[in-house]
CSV table of C-alpha atoms in Angstrom, one decimal:
chain,number,residue,atom,x,y,z
A,6,UNK,CA,3.4,-16.3,12.9
A,7,UNK,CA,4.8,-16.3,9.1
A,8,UNK,CA,3.7,-20.0,8.6
A,9,UNK,CA,0.5,-19.5,9.3
A,10,UNK,CA,0.8,-16.5,6.8
A,11,UNK,CA,1.9,-18.8,4.1
A,12,UNK,CA,-0.4,-21.4,5.1
A,13,UNK,CA,-3.9,-19.4,5.0
A,14,UNK,CA,-2.6,-16.5,1.7
A,15,UNK,CA,0.2,-18.8,-0.6
A,16,UNK,CA,2.8,-16.3,-0.5
A,17,UNK,CA,6.6,-17.8,0.4
A,18,UNK,CA,8.1,-18.5,3.7
A,19,UNK,CA,10.5,-15.3,3.0
A,20,UNK,CA,7.4,-13.3,2.4
A,21,UNK,CA,5.1,-15.3,5.3
A,22,UNK,CA,8.4,-14.5,7.7
A,23,UNK,CA,9.3,-11.4,5.7
A,24,UNK,CA,5.6,-9.5,6.9
A,25,UNK,CA,5.9,-10.8,11.0
A,26,UNK,CA,9.5,-8.6,11.1
A,27,UNK,CA,7.5,-5.7,9.5
A,28,UNK,CA,5.2,-5.7,12.5
A,29,UNK,CA,8.2,-6.5,15.3
A,30,UNK,CA,9.6,-3.5,13.3
A,31,UNK,CA,5.9,-0.8,13.3
A,32,UNK,CA,6.2,-2.3,17.4
A,33,UNK,CA,9.6,-1.0,18.1
A,34,UNK,CA,8.6,2.2,15.9
A,35,UNK,CA,5.4,3.1,17.6
A,36,UNK,CA,7.2,2.8,20.8
A,37,UNK,CA,9.7,5.7,20.3
A,38,UNK,CA,6.9,7.2,18.3
A,39,UNK,CA,4.7,7.5,21.5
A,40,UNK,CA,7.1,10.1,22.7
A,41,UNK,CA,7.2,12.2,19.7
A,42,UNK,CA,3.6,12.8,19.4
A,43,UNK,CA,4.2,16.7,19.0
A,44,UNK,CA,2.7,19.7,18.4
A,45,UNK,CA,3.6,23.0,17.4
A,46,UNK,CA,4.0,26.7,19.0
A,47,UNK,CA,2.9,29.6,17.3
A,48,UNK,CA,3.6,33.4,17.7
A,49,UNK,CA,0.3,35.7,19.1
A,50,UNK,CA,-0.7,38.6,17.0
A,51,UNK,CA,-1.3,39.9,20.4
A,52,UNK,CA,0.3,41.1,23.2
A,53,UNK,CA,0.6,38.5,26.5
A,54,UNK,CA,-1.1,35.9,24.2
A,55,UNK,CA,0.5,32.3,23.6
A,56,UNK,CA,-0.9,30.1,21.3
A,57,UNK,CA,-0.3,25.9,20.5
A,58,UNK,CA,-1.2,23.6,18.9
A,59,UNK,CA,-1.5,19.0,19.7
A,60,UNK,CA,-3.5,16.5,19.5
A,61,UNK,CA,-6.0,14.2,21.3
A,62,UNK,CA,-7.0,10.4,20.3
A,63,UNK,CA,-9.7,10.2,18.3
A,64,UNK,CA,-11.7,7.3,20.4
A,65,UNK,CA,-11.8,4.5,18.1
A,66,UNK,CA,-10.4,3.5,15.2
A,67,UNK,CA,-11.8,0.7,12.4
A,68,UNK,CA,-10.1,-1.0,10.8
A,69,UNK,CA,-10.5,-2.8,7.2
A,70,UNK,CA,-8.0,-5.3,6.0
A,71,UNK,CA,-7.2,-7.0,2.6
A,72,UNK,CA,-6.1,-10.7,2.3
A,73,UNK,CA,-2.5,-10.3,0.7
A,74,UNK,CA,-1.0,-9.2,3.9
A,75,UNK,CA,-3.4,-10.2,6.5
A,76,UNK,CA,-0.9,-9.1,10.0
A,77,UNK,CA,1.7,-6.3,8.7
A,78,UNK,CA,-1.8,-3.9,7.7
A,79,UNK,CA,-3.9,-4.3,10.9
A,80,UNK,CA,-0.3,-3.6,12.7
A,81,UNK,CA,0.7,-0.6,10.4
A,82,UNK,CA,-2.7,1.2,11.6
A,83,UNK,CA,-3.0,-0.8,15.1
A,84,UNK,CA,-0.2,0.7,16.8
A,85,UNK,CA,-0.5,3.4,16.0
A,86,UNK,CA,-3.9,4.0,16.9
A,87,UNK,CA,-3.2,2.6,20.5
A,88,UNK,CA,0.2,5.0,21.1
A,89,UNK,CA,-2.0,7.6,20.2
A,90,UNK,CA,-4.3,6.4,23.2
A,91,UNK,CA,-6.9,5.3,20.6
A,92,UNK,CA,-8.3,1.7,20.8
A,93,UNK,CA,-8.9,-0.6,17.5
A,94,UNK,CA,-12.1,-2.7,16.4
A,95,UNK,CA,-10.2,-4.7,13.1
A,96,UNK,CA,-11.8,-6.2,10.0
A,97,UNK,CA,-9.8,-9.0,8.8
A,98,UNK,CA,-10.9,-10.6,5.2
A,99,UNK,CA,-12.9,-12.9,4.9
A,100,UNK,CA,-10.2,-14.9,3.0
A,101,UNK,CA,-7.4,-15.0,5.7
A,102,UNK,CA,-9.1,-15.3,9.4
A,103,UNK,CA,-6.8,-17.5,11.4
A,104,UNK,CA,-3.9,-14.9,11.1
A,105,UNK,CA,-6.6,-12.8,13.1
A,106,UNK,CA,-7.6,-14.6,15.2
A,107,UNK,CA,-3.5,-15.4,16.1
A,108,UNK,CA,-2.7,-11.9,15.9
A,109,UNK,CA,-5.3,-11.5,18.5
A,110,UNK,CA,-4.1,-14.7,20.8
A,111,UNK,CA,-1.0,-13.5,20.8
A,112,UNK,CA,-1.9,-9.8,21.4
A,113,UNK,CA,-4.2,-11.0,24.4
A,114,UNK,CA,-1.3,-12.1,26.3
A,115,UNK,CA,0.9,-9.0,26.0
A,116,UNK,CA,-2.5,-7.0,27.5
A,117,UNK,CA,-2.6,-9.1,30.6
A,118,UNK,CA,0.5,-8.9,31.6
A,119,UNK,CA,0.5,-5.6,31.1
A,120,UNK,CA,-2.5,-4.9,33.3
A,121,UNK,CA,-4.7,-3.5,29.9
A,122,UNK,CA,-7.6,-4.2,28.8
A,123,UNK,CA,-8.3,-6.9,26.5
A,124,UNK,CA,-10.7,-5.4,24.4
A,125,UNK,CA,-8.4,-2.2,23.4
A,126,UNK,CA,-7.9,-4.6,20.3
A,127,UNK,CA,-10.8,-6.2,18.5
A,128,UNK,CA,-11.8,-7.8,15.9
A,129,UNK,CA,-15.0,-9.0,13.8
A,130,UNK,CA,-14.9,-11.8,11.3
A,131,UNK,CA,-17.7,-12.0,8.4
A,132,UNK,CA,-17.8,-10.7,5.2
A,133,UNK,CA,-18.6,-7.3,2.9
A,134,UNK,CA,-21.5,-6.0,5.0
A,135,UNK,CA,-19.5,-6.0,8.4
A,136,UNK,CA,-17.2,-3.3,6.8
A,137,UNK,CA,-20.0,-1.5,5.6
A,138,UNK,CA,-21.7,-1.8,9.1
A,139,UNK,CA,-18.5,-0.8,10.9
A,140,UNK,CA,-18.3,2.4,8.2
A,141,UNK,CA,-22.0,3.8,9.1
A,142,UNK,CA,-21.5,3.5,12.8
A,143,UNK,CA,-21.2,7.1,13.7
A,144,UNK,CA,-19.5,6.2,16.7
A,145,UNK,CA,-16.1,5.1,14.9
A,146,UNK,CA,-14.6,8.4,14.3
A,147,UNK,CA,-12.0,7.4,11.7
A,148,UNK,CA,-12.3,4.2,9.5
A,149,UNK,CA,-9.1,3.5,7.6
A,150,UNK,CA,-9.6,0.9,4.5
A,151,UNK,CA,-7.0,-1.4,2.9
A,152,UNK,CA,-8.3,-3.1,-0.5
A,153,UNK,CA,-9.4,-1.9,-4.5
A,154,UNK,CA,-10.4,1.3,-5.3
A,155,UNK,CA,-14.2,-0.5,-5.7
A,156,UNK,CA,-14.0,-1.8,-2.3
A,157,UNK,CA,-12.7,1.6,-1.2
A,158,UNK,CA,-15.3,4.3,-2.8
A,159,UNK,CA,-18.1,2.6,-0.9
A,160,UNK,CA,-15.9,2.8,1.7
A,161,UNK,CA,-15.7,6.5,2.1
A,162,UNK,CA,-19.2,6.8,0.6
A,163,UNK,CA,-20.7,4.9,3.1
A,164,UNK,CA,-18.0,7.2,6.0
A,165,UNK,CA,-18.4,10.7,3.9
A,166,UNK,CA,-22.3,10.5,4.1
A,167,UNK,CA,-21.6,11.3,8.4
A,168,UNK,CA,-19.4,13.0,7.8
A,169,UNK,CA,-16.8,10.9,9.4
A,170,UNK,CA,-12.7,10.0,8.8
A,171,UNK,CA,-11.3,7.7,6.7
A,172,UNK,CA,-7.8,6.4,5.6
A,173,UNK,CA,-8.0,4.4,2.5
A,174,UNK,CA,-5.0,2.8,0.8
A,175,UNK,CA,-6.5,1.2,-2.2
A,176,UNK,CA,-5.5,-0.2,-5.7
A,177,UNK,CA,-2.2,0.6,-7.1
A,178,UNK,CA,-1.5,0.4,-11.3
A,179,UNK,CA,2.6,0.7,-10.6
A,180,UNK,CA,5.1,1.0,-12.9
A,181,UNK,CA,9.1,0.8,-13.4
A,182,UNK,CA,11.1,3.4,-16.1
A,183,UNK,CA,13.6,1.9,-17.6
A,184,UNK,CA,16.2,4.0,-19.6
A,185,UNK,CA,18.7,3.8,-21.9
A,186,UNK,CA,20.9,5.3,-19.1
A,187,UNK,CA,19.6,2.4,-16.5
A,188,UNK,CA,21.4,-0.7,-15.1
A,189,UNK,CA,19.8,-3.3,-16.5
A,190,UNK,CA,21.2,-6.0,-14.1
A,191,UNK,CA,19.9,-3.6,-11.1
A,192,UNK,CA,16.4,-3.2,-12.8
A,193,UNK,CA,15.4,-7.1,-13.6
A,194,UNK,CA,16.0,-8.1,-10.2
A,195,UNK,CA,13.6,-5.6,-9.1
A,196,UNK,CA,11.6,-5.9,-12.2
A,197,UNK,CA,10.7,-9.5,-11.6
A,198,UNK,CA,10.3,-9.3,-7.9
A,199,UNK,CA,7.9,-6.5,-7.9
A,200,UNK,CA,6.2,-8.7,-10.6
A,201,UNK,CA,5.6,-11.9,-9.2
A,202,UNK,CA,5.8,-11.4,-5.6
A,203,UNK,CA,2.9,-12.1,-3.4
A,204,UNK,CA,2.1,-14.1,-7.0
A,205,UNK,CA,1.0,-10.6,-8.2
A,206,UNK,CA,-1.1,-9.5,-6.0
A,207,UNK,CA,0.7,-6.6,-3.8
A,208,UNK,CA,-0.6,-3.4,-4.3
A,209,UNK,CA,2.7,-2.6,-4.6
A,210,UNK,CA,3.1,-5.1,-7.3
A,211,UNK,CA,4.6,-3.9,-10.9
A,212,UNK,CA,2.4,-4.4,-13.3
A,213,UNK,CA,3.7,-2.0,-15.8
A,214,UNK,CA,7.4,-1.6,-17.4
A,215,UNK,CA,7.9,1.4,-18.8
A,216,UNK,CA,11.4,0.8,-21.3
A,217,UNK,CA,12.8,3.4,-23.3
A,218,UNK,CA,13.2,1.7,-27.3
A,219,UNK,CA,17.3,1.7,-27.4
A,220,UNK,CA,17.0,-1.3,-24.5
A,221,UNK,CA,13.5,-2.6,-25.0
A,222,UNK,CA,14.1,-6.2,-27.1
A,223,UNK,CA,17.7,-6.3,-24.4
A,224,UNK,CA,14.9,-6.0,-21.8
A,225,UNK,CA,12.1,-8.0,-22.9
A,226,UNK,CA,15.0,-11.2,-24.4
A,227,UNK,CA,16.0,-11.6,-20.6
A,228,UNK,CA,12.8,-11.5,-19.0
A,229,UNK,CA,11.5,-13.9,-21.3
A,230,UNK,CA,14.5,-16.6,-20.4
A,231,UNK,CA,14.0,-15.6,-16.4
A,232,UNK,CA,10.3,-15.9,-16.2
A,233,UNK,CA,10.3,-19.2,-19.0
A,234,UNK,CA,12.3,-20.6,-15.8
A,235,UNK,CA,10.8,-19.0,-12.8
A,236,UNK,CA,10.4,-21.6,-10.0
A,237,UNK,CA,6.3,-22.1,-9.4
A,238,UNK,CA,5.0,-24.7,-7.0
A,239,UNK,CA,4.6,-25.3,-2.9
A,240,UNK,CA,4.6,-22.0,-1.0
A,241,UNK,CA,6.7,-23.8,2.1
A,242,UNK,CA,9.6,-25.2,-0.3
A,243,UNK,CA,13.0,-24.1,-0.2
A,244,UNK,CA,14.0,-22.1,-3.6
A,245,UNK,CA,10.1,-21.3,-5.1
A,246,UNK,CA,9.8,-18.1,-6.3
A,247,UNK,CA,6.1,-17.8,-6.9
A,248,UNK,CA,3.1,-19.4,-5.4
A,249,UNK,CA,-0.4,-19.9,-5.9
A,250,UNK,CA,-3.2,-17.5,-6.4
A,251,UNK,CA,-4.7,-16.3,-3.5
A,252,UNK,CA,-8.6,-18.2,-4.8
A,253,UNK,CA,-10.1,-19.8,-8.0
A,254,UNK,CA,-12.2,-16.3,-8.7
A,255,UNK,CA,-8.4,-15.0,-8.7
A,256,UNK,CA,-7.3,-17.3,-11.5
A,257,UNK,CA,-10.9,-16.9,-13.6
A,258,UNK,CA,-9.7,-12.3,-13.6
A,259,UNK,CA,-6.0,-13.4,-14.3
A,260,UNK,CA,-7.0,-15.4,-18.3
A,261,UNK,CA,-10.0,-13.3,-18.0
A,262,UNK,CA,-7.6,-10.2,-18.3
A,263,UNK,CA,-5.0,-11.7,-20.6
A,264,UNK,CA,-7.9,-12.4,-23.4
A,265,UNK,CA,-8.7,-9.2,-23.2
A,266,UNK,CA,-5.6,-7.5,-23.8
A,267,UNK,CA,-4.5,-9.7,-26.4
A,268,UNK,CA,-8.4,-9.1,-27.8
A,269,UNK,CA,-7.1,-4.9,-27.9
A,270,UNK,CA,-4.4,-5.8,-29.5
A,271,UNK,CA,-1.3,-6.6,-26.9
A,272,UNK,CA,1.6,-10.2,-27.6
A,273,UNK,CA,1.9,-12.7,-25.2
A,274,UNK,CA,5.8,-13.2,-25.1
A,275,UNK,CA,5.1,-16.1,-22.2
A,276,UNK,CA,3.2,-17.9,-19.4
A,277,UNK,CA,-0.5,-16.7,-19.1
A,278,UNK,CA,-1.3,-20.4,-18.1
A,279,UNK,CA,-2.2,-22.7,-15.4
A,280,UNK,CA,-0.3,-25.9,-13.6
A,281,UNK,CA,-2.2,-28.4,-13.6
A,282,UNK,CA,-0.7,-31.3,-12.3
A,283,UNK,CA,-0.9,-34.4,-9.3
A,284,UNK,CA,1.4,-32.7,-6.9
A,285,UNK,CA,-1.2,-28.6,-8.2
A,286,UNK,CA,-4.7,-29.2,-8.0
A,287,UNK,CA,-6.1,-26.2,-7.2
A,288,UNK,CA,-6.1,-24.8,-10.3
A,289,UNK,CA,-4.1,-21.6,-8.4
A,290,UNK,CA,-0.9,-22.3,-9.6
A,291,UNK,CA,-0.2,-20.1,-12.6
A,292,UNK,CA,2.6,-19.2,-15.2
A,293,UNK,CA,2.9,-15.3,-14.6
A,294,UNK,CA,2.3,-13.6,-18.0
A,295,UNK,CA,4.8,-11.2,-20.5
A,296,UNK,CA,2.6,-9.0,-22.2
A,297,UNK,CA,4.0,-6.9,-25.4
A,298,UNK,CA,1.2,-3.6,-24.6
A,299,UNK,CA,0.6,-0.1,-25.4
A,300,UNK,CA,-0.9,1.7,-21.5
A,301,UNK,CA,-4.4,3.0,-23.3
A,302,UNK,CA,-5.4,-1.0,-23.5
A,303,UNK,CA,-8.4,-0.6,-21.4
A,304,UNK,CA,-7.1,-3.4,-19.2
A,305,UNK,CA,-3.9,-2.0,-18.7
A,306,UNK,CA,-5.7,1.3,-17.2
A,307,UNK,CA,-7.1,-1.1,-14.5
A,308,UNK,CA,-5.6,-3.0,-11.7
A,309,UNK,CA,-5.4,-7.0,-12.9
A,310,UNK,CA,-4.5,-8.6,-8.7
A,311,UNK,CA,-2.3,-11.2,-10.8
A,312,UNK,CA,1.4,-12.0,-12.0
A,313,UNK,CA,0.3,-9.7,-15.6
A,314,UNK,CA,3.0,-7.5,-16.5
A,315,UNK,CA,2.9,-5.3,-19.9
A,316,UNK,CA,6.1,-4.5,-22.0
A,317,UNK,CA,5.5,-0.9,-23.0
A,318,UNK,CA,8.0,0.9,-25.4
A,319,UNK,CA,8.8,4.6,-24.9
A,320,UNK,CA,10.9,6.5,-27.1
A,321,UNK,CA,12.6,10.8,-26.9
A,322,UNK,CA,13.4,11.8,-23.5
A,323,UNK,CA,12.2,10.8,-19.6
A,324,UNK,CA,9.3,12.7,-19.8
A,325,UNK,CA,7.5,10.8,-22.2
A,326,UNK,CA,8.0,8.2,-20.0
A,327,UNK,CA,6.5,9.7,-16.6
A,328,UNK,CA,3.9,11.1,-19.1
A,329,UNK,CA,3.3,7.1,-19.5
A,330,UNK,CA,3.4,5.9,-16.2
A,331,UNK,CA,0.7,9.0,-15.2
A,332,UNK,CA,-1.7,8.6,-17.5
A,333,UNK,CA,-3.6,6.3,-15.1
A,334,UNK,CA,-6.1,6.4,-12.7
A,335,UNK,CA,-4.2,5.7,-9.6
A,336,UNK,CA,-1.4,6.7,-8.5
A,337,UNK,CA,0.1,4.2,-5.4
A,338,UNK,CA,3.9,2.7,-6.2
A,339,UNK,CA,6.7,4.2,-9.0
A,340,UNK,CA,9.9,3.9,-9.6
A,341,UNK,CA,13.2,4.9,-12.3
A,342,UNK,CA,15.9,3.1,-13.3
A,343,UNK,CA,18.9,5.5,-14.5
A,344,UNK,CA,22.3,6.7,-13.3
A,345,UNK,CA,21.4,10.1,-14.9
A,346,UNK,CA,21.0,12.4,-12.0
A,347,UNK,CA,18.2,14.6,-14.5
A,348,UNK,CA,16.1,11.7,-15.6
A,349,UNK,CA,16.1,11.2,-11.7
A,350,UNK,CA,15.6,14.4,-10.6
A,351,UNK,CA,13.1,15.1,-13.3
A,352,UNK,CA,11.6,11.8,-11.7
A,353,UNK,CA,11.0,13.1,-8.4
A,354,UNK,CA,10.1,16.8,-9.3
A,355,UNK,CA,6.3,18.3,-8.9
A,356,UNK,CA,5.7,17.7,-12.7
A,357,UNK,CA,7.7,13.8,-12.5
A,358,UNK,CA,5.7,11.4,-11.2
A,359,UNK,CA,2.4,11.9,-9.6
A,360,UNK,CA,2.3,8.4,-6.9
A,361,UNK,CA,2.5,8.6,-3.6
A,362,UNK,CA,5.8,6.7,-3.5
A,363,UNK,CA,8.7,7.8,-5.9
A,364,UNK,CA,11.8,5.4,-6.5
A,365,UNK,CA,15.3,5.9,-8.1
A,366,UNK,CA,16.3,2.7,-8.7
A,367,UNK,CA,14.9,0.4,-6.2
A,368,UNK,CA,10.7,-1.2,-7.6
A,369,UNK,CA,8.3,-0.5,-6.6
A,370,UNK,CA,7.2,-3.1,-4.1
A,371,UNK,CA,9.1,-3.9,-0.9
A,372,UNK,CA,8.4,-0.3,1.6
A,373,UNK,CA,10.6,0.1,4.7
A,374,UNK,CA,8.2,1.2,7.2
A,375,UNK,CA,9.9,4.7,7.9
A,376,UNK,CA,8.1,6.5,5.6
A,377,UNK,CA,4.7,7.1,5.2
A,378,UNK,CA,3.0,4.2,2.5
A,379,UNK,CA,-0.5,5.5,0.2
A,380,UNK,CA,-0.7,7.0,-2.9
A,381,UNK,CA,-3.3,9.3,-4.5
A,382,UNK,CA,-5.3,9.2,-7.1
A,383,UNK,CA,-8.0,6.1,-6.8
A,384,UNK,CA,-5.3,5.1,-4.7
A,385,UNK,CA,-7.9,6.5,-2.2
A,386,UNK,CA,-5.1,9.8,-1.0
A,387,UNK,CA,-4.2,8.1,2.7
A,388,UNK,CA,-1.0,7.2,4.7
A,389,UNK,CA,0.4,4.5,7.2
A,390,UNK,CA,3.3,3.7,8.9
A,391,UNK,CA,5.8,6.3,9.4
A,392,UNK,CA,6.5,9.4,8.7
A,393,UNK,CA,4.0,11.0,9.9
A,394,UNK,CA,0.9,9.2,9.4
A,395,UNK,CA,0.4,9.3,13.0
A,396,UNK,CA,-1.7,12.4,12.9
A,397,UNK,CA,-4.7,10.0,10.9
A,398,UNK,CA,-5.6,8.9,13.9
A,399,UNK,CA,-6.0,11.5,16.1
A,400,UNK,CA,-7.9,14.6,16.4
A,401,UNK,CA,-5.4,18.0,16.3
A,402,UNK,CA,-6.8,21.4,18.6
A,403,UNK,CA,-5.7,24.7,18.2
A,404,UNK,CA,-5.3,26.3,22.0
A,405,UNK,CA,-5.2,30.6,22.7
A,406,UNK,CA,-4.0,31.5,26.3
A,407,UNK,CA,-4.2,35.0,27.6
A,408,UNK,CA,-1.7,35.9,30.3
A,409,UNK,CA,-3.1,39.4,30.2
A,410,UNK,CA,-5.4,41.1,31.9
A,411,UNK,CA,-6.9,42.8,28.7
A,412,UNK,CA,-8.9,41.4,26.0
A,413,UNK,CA,-7.5,42.2,22.9
A,414,UNK,CA,-9.5,40.9,19.9
A,415,UNK,CA,-7.6,38.8,16.4
A,416,UNK,CA,-7.2,41.2,13.8
A,417,UNK,CA,-7.4,44.9,15.6
A,418,UNK,CA,-11.3,44.6,16.0
A,419,UNK,CA,-13.3,46.8,18.6
A,420,UNK,CA,-15.8,45.8,20.4
A,421,UNK,CA,-16.4,48.0,23.4
A,422,UNK,CA,-18.3,47.4,25.7
């Protein structure tokens, strides 16, 4: 399965295997979770009454997933949904249909061995028209959609029009803040993995690095050297760290974004070219780009699903770096590198990062399944995977039980017959 993920997406084998491990991990989490779908008990204001809330299955959950994590995102949703008592219908990305077929073939054997109907998990291969039909279908109370903000707005509009429920995990414009008190060796490894892993095609990809002026030149010089020596090539080969973009359209978007940002005043430090050789004939292998830019540039404000890292200089206290980080429409993942507890706690405070994920001394990418995954603002507000993300797959019910022989009304209302 890991090899198939690499073959279909182009991510390196380590990432293909890692994605399959993520599926295994979420299955383990879901099995434990199945014994912990808890409600709450409350004291009633009325004597000899009891109150509690409980959770019931929604029924049918629609899952729309993206190409970059063709099996992990499905499993995040499907494994939690099924232990919540739901059945799932999945529309995988039309760019990665084979991994979906493989998942279904594997899981149908598990279902058969356990005498569970195969239809508990099902899928439809198709394009955007299938996603639109799922979003409009009133028989599907919840649509979980992962993809671009543009796609998510369309799904949210269609689901909202029928007052359905949507879980949206959309685009990110993720930043790492590097203060003058950072461990640069630690930061550099996180920056490079976050920026070039999956060839810049993760929703948590590091797109901006916001660097204090006192360490900016050192960091730029070190990043440029690493970028110039990145092993790019066949993702099945050992030692390769950067595989291809998903298709030629992605390459065109990559080149167009670089052209725009330079026109806006950015400076290309290194990279930014397509690799053309006998070995690489697809036009999808690129040299990851490192660009000096300002946060207010229109191109920097948007997510480009490609390996472009914008270096942004800041001066003054960490609050200025946080202001720059938050000054985008997206709010998925964020990170700070600093050994100063005042800086890191400021970053994590209510006036710090406005993202759904905020990390200290680790990068923006590579989230564990134990935490709730998702973001704010145009990232959609949804949460998948761990913590209490399971609640979205269930409907909540409040229960009041009267075990007295009287019928007192709430708020002390008198209604005597």
